[in-house]
mmCIF file of C-alpha atoms and ligand atoms in Angstrom:
data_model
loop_
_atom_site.group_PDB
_atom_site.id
_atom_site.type_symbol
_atom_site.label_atom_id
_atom_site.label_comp_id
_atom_site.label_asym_id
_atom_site.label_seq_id
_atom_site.Cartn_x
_atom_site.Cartn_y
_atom_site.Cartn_z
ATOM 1 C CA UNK A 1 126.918 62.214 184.634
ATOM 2 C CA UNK A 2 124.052 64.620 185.046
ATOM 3 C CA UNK A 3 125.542 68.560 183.806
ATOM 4 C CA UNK A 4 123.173 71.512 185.279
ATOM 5 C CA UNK A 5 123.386 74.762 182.913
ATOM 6 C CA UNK A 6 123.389 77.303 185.841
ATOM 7 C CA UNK A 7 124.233 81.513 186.107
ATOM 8 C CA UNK A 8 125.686 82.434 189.574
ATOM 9 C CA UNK A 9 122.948 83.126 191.956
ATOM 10 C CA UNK A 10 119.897 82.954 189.948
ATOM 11 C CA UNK A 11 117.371 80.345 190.184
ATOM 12 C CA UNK A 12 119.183 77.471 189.137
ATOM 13 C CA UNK A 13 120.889 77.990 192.045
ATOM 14 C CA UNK A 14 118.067 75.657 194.095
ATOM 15 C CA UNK A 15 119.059 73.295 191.312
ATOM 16 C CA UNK A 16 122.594 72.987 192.694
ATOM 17 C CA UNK A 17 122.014 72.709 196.072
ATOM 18 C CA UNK A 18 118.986 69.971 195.823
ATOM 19 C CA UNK A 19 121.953 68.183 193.436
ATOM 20 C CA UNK A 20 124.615 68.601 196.781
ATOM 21 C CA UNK A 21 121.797 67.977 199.271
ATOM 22 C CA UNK A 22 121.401 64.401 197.567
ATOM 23 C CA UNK A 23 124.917 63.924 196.770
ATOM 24 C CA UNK A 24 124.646 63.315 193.121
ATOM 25 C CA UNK A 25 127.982 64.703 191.239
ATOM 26 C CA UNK A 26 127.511 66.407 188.362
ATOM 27 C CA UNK A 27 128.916 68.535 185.906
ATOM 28 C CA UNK A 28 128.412 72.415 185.955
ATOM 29 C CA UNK A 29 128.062 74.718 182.875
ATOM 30 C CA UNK A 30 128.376 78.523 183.402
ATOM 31 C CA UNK A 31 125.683 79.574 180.841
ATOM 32 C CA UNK A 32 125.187 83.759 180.780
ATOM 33 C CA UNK A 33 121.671 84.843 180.206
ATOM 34 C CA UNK A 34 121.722 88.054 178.903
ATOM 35 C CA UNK A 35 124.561 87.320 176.189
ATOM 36 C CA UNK A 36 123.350 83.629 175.843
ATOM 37 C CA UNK A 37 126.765 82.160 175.189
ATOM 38 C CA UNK A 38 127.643 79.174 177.705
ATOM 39 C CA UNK A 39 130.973 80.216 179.502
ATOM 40 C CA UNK A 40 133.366 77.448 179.137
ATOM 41 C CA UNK A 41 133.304 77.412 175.526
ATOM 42 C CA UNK A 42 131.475 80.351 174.042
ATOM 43 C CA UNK A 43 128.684 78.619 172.149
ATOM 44 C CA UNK A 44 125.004 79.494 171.939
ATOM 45 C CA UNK A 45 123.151 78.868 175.416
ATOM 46 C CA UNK A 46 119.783 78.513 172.544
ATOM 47 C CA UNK A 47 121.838 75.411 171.211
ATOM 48 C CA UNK A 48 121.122 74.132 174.687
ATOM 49 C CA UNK A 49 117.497 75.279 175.309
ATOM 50 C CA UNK A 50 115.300 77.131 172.761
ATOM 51 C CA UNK A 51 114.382 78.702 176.172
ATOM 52 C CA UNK A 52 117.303 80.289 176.786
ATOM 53 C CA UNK A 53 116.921 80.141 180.525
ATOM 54 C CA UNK A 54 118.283 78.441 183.468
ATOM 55 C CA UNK A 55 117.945 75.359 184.870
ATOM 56 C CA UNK A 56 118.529 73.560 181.898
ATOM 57 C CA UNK A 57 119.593 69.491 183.390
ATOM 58 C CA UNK A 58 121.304 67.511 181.065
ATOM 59 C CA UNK A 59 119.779 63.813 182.341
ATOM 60 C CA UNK A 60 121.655 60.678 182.192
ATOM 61 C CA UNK A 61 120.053 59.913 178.447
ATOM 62 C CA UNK A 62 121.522 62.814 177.172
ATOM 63 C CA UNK A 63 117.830 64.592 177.468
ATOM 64 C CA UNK A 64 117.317 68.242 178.364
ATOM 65 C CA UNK A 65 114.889 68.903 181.349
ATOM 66 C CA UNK A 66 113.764 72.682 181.732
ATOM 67 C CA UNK A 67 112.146 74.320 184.565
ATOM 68 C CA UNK A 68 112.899 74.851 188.036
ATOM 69 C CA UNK A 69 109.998 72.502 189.744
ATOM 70 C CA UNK A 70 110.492 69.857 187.414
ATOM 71 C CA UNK A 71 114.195 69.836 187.762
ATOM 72 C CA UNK A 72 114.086 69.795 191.386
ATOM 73 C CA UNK A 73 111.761 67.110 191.043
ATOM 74 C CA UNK A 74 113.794 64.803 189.071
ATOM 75 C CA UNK A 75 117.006 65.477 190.745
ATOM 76 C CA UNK A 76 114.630 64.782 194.281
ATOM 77 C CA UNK A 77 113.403 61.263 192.854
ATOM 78 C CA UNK A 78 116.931 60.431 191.020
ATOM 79 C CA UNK A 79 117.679 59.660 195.631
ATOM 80 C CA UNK A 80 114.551 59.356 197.036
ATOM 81 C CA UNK A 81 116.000 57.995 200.654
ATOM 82 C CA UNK A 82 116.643 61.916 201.012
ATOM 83 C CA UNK A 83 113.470 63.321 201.204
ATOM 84 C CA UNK A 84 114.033 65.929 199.056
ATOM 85 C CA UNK A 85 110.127 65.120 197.520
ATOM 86 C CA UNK A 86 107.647 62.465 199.190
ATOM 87 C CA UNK A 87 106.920 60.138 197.450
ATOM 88 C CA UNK A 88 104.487 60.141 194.626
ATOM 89 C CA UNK A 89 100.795 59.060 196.085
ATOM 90 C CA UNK A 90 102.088 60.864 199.424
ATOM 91 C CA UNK A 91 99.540 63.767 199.711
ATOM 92 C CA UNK A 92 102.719 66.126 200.923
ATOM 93 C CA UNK A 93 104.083 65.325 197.016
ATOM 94 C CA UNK A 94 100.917 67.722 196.097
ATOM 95 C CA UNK A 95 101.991 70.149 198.721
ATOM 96 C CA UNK A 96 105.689 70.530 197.154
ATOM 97 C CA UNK A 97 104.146 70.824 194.159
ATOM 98 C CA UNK A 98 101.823 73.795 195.839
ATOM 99 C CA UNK A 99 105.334 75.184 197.124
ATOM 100 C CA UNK A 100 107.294 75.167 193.922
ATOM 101 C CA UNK A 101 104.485 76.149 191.679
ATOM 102 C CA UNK A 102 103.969 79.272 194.174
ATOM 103 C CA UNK A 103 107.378 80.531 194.111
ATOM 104 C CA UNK A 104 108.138 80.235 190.652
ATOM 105 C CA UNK A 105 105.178 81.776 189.622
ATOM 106 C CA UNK A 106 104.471 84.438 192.239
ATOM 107 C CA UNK A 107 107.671 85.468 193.573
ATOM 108 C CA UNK A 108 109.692 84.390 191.131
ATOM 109 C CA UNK A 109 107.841 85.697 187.877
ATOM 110 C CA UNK A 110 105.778 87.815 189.793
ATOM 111 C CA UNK A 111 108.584 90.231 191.422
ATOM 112 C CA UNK A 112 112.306 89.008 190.760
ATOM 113 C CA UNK A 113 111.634 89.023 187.279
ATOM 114 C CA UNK A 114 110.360 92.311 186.647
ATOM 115 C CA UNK A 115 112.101 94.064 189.397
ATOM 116 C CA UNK A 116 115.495 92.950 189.267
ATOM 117 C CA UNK A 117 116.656 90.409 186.600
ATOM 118 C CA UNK A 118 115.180 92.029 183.598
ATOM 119 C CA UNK A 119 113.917 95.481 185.397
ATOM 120 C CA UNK A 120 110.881 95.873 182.980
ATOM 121 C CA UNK A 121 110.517 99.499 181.413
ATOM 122 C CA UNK A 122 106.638 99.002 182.462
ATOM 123 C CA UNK A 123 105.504 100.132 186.089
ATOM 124 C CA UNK A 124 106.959 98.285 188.521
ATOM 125 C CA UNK A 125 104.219 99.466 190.922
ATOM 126 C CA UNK A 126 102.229 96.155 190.765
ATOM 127 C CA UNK A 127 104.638 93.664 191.494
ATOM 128 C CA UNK A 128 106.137 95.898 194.012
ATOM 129 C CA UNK A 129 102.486 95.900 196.274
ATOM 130 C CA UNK A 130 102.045 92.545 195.811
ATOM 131 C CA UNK A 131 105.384 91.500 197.009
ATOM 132 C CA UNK A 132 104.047 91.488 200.703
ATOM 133 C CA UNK A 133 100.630 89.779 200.787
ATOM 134 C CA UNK A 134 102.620 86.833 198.169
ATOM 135 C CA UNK A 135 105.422 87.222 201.156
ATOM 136 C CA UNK A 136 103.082 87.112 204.204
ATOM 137 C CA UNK A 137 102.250 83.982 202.679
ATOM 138 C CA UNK A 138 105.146 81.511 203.393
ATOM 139 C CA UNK A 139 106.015 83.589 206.262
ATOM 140 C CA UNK A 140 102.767 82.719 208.028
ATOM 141 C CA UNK A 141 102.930 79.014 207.265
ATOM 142 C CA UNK A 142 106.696 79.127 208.598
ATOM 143 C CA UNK A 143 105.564 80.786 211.904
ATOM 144 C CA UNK A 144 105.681 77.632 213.813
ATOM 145 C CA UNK A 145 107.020 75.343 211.483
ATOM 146 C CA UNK A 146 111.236 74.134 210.444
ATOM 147 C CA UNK A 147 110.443 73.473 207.134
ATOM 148 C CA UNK A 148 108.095 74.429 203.643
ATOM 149 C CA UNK A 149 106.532 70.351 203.925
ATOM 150 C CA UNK A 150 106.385 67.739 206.375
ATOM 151 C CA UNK A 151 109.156 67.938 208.697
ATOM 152 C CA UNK A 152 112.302 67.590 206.347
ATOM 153 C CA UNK A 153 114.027 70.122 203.960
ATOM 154 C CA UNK A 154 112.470 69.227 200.424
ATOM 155 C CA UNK A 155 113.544 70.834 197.232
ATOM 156 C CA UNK A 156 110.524 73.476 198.039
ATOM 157 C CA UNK A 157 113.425 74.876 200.546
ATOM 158 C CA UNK A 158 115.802 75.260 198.413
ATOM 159 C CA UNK A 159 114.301 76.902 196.093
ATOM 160 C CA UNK A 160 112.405 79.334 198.984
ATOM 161 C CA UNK A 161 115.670 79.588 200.112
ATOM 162 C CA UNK A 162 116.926 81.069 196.261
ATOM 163 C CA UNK A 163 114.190 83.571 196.227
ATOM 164 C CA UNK A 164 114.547 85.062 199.568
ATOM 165 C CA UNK A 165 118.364 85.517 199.116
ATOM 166 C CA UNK A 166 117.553 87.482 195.788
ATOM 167 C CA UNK A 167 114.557 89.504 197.342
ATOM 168 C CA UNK A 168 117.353 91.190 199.208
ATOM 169 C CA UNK A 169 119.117 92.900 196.587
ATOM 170 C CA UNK A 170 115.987 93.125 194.861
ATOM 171 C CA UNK A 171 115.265 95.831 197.411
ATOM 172 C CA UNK A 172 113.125 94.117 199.655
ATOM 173 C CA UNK A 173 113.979 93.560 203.080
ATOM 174 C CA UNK A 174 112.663 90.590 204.604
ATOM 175 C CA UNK A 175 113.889 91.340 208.416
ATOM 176 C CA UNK A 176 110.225 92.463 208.136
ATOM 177 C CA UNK A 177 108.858 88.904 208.227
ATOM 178 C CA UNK A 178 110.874 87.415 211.267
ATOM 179 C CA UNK A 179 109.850 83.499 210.562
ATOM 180 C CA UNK A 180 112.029 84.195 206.812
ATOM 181 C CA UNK A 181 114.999 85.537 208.155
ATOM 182 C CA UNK A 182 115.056 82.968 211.232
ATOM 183 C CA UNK A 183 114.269 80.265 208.238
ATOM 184 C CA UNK A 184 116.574 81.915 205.835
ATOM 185 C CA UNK A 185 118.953 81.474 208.749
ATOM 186 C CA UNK A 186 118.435 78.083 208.987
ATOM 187 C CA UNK A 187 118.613 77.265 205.731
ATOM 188 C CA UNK A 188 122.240 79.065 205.631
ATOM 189 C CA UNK A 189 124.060 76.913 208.057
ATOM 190 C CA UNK A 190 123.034 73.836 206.231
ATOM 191 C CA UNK A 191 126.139 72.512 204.668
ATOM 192 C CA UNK A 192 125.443 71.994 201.200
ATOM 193 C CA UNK A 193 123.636 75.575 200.846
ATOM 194 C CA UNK A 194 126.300 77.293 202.232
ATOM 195 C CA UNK A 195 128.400 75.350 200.025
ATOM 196 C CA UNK A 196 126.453 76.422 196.416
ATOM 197 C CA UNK A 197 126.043 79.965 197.623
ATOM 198 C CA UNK A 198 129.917 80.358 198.402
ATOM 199 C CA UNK A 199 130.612 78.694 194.668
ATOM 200 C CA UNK A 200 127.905 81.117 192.806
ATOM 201 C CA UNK A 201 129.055 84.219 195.135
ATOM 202 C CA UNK A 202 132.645 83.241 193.808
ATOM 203 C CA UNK A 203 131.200 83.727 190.099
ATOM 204 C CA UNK A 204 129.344 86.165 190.470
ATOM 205 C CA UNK A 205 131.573 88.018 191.595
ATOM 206 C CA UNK A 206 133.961 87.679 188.534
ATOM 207 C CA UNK A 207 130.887 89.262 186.383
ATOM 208 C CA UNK A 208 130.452 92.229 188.560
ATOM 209 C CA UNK A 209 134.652 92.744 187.795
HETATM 210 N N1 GSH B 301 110.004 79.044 184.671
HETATM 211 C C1 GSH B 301 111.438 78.892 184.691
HETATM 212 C C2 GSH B 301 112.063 80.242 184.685
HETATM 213 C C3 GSH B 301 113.523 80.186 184.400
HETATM 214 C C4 GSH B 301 114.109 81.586 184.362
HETATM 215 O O1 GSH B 301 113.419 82.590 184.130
HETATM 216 N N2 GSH B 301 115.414 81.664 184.623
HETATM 217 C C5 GSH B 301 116.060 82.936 184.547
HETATM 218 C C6 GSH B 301 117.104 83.087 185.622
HETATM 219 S S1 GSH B 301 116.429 83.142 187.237
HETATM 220 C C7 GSH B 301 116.712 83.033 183.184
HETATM 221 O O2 GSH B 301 117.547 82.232 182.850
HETATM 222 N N3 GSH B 301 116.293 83.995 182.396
HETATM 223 C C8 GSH B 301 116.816 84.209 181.092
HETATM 224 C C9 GSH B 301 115.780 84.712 180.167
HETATM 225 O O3 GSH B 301 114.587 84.647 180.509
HETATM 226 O O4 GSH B 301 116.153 85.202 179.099
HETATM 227 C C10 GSH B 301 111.881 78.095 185.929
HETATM 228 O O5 GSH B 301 111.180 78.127 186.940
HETATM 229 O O6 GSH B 301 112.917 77.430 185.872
#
């Protein structure tokens, strides 16, 4: 059985609802990443990954797979009669890629990772007055459109849908862009999204205690 290394509400969290979007089971491990033990049994989250960051998906094959967009990838092609990526040699496979490679790198490592998961000592000036041209970005292209590519929720949605839930707590309120909240929205009352945010909220929860 697959087994996705995950910490309540951070970006793994597209991981786990691309895995209950295609209805794959799979085996969840509570890793914490600022002590970098794994929950269940106290051993060291490095053991895992050298990376010591989440996603990490144990595959089939006992092989490690790192990386949001490549995780999301594989878990995508492991049921491809979902949608969740076109198909290879499908020219909207280049524009998930364009989606996932723009969040993880601009909103992602460009703002929630300075500004709110490891709240760099540096200025935070930067990343804070870029955070609305990067923004205007996906809210532009979701003006008039349901979903990120093509006409389907791919696993660029759910892991849009990850960032803009953290942006909020990250201080940045995105009632300013009304195509992400009305998308946000949308993505919320799917069933298996609402389903992973209720079981990391749960968690996360019982770190804030
Ligand atoms: N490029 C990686 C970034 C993974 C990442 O930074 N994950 C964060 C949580 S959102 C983490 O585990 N950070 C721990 C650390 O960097 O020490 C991806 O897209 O999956």
């Amino acid at each position: 059985m697959l087994q996705l290394y995950f910490f309540p509400m951070a970006c793994s969290l597209s991981s786990r609802i691309a895995l209950l979007e295609a209805g794959l089971d799979a085996q969840y491990h509570f890793a914490h990443i600022w002590t970098k033990k794994v929950v269940d049994d106290d051993s060291d989250f490095r053991g895992v990954s050298p990376k010591g960051a989440v996603p990490v998906l144990v595959l089939e094959n006992g092989e490690r797979l790192t990386e949001s967009a490549a995780v999301l990838q594989y878990i995508a092609d492991l049921k491809p009669a979902t949608g969740l990526a076109p198909a290879f040699g499908d020219p909207d496979r280049y524009r998930l890629q364009e989606w996932l490679s723009f969040i993880g790198a601009e909103i992602h490592k460009g703002f929630l990772y300075p500004t709110f998961w490891y709240k760099d000592d540096g200025s935070l000036s930067k990343p804070r007055a870029r955070i609305t041209p990067t923004l205007s970005v996906p809210s532009a292209h979701l003006a008039d459109r349901e979903f990120l590519v093509g006409d389907r929720f791919t696993a660029a949605d759910a892991h849009l849908t990850w960032a803009l839930l953290v942006l909020r707590p990250a201080g940045v309120d995105i009632a300013q862009w009304p195509s992400l909240s009305a998308y946000l929205e949308r993505m919320q009352a799917r069933p298996a999204v609402r389903e992973a945010i209720a079981t990391e909220m749960a968690l996360r929860k019982t770190l804030a205690a």
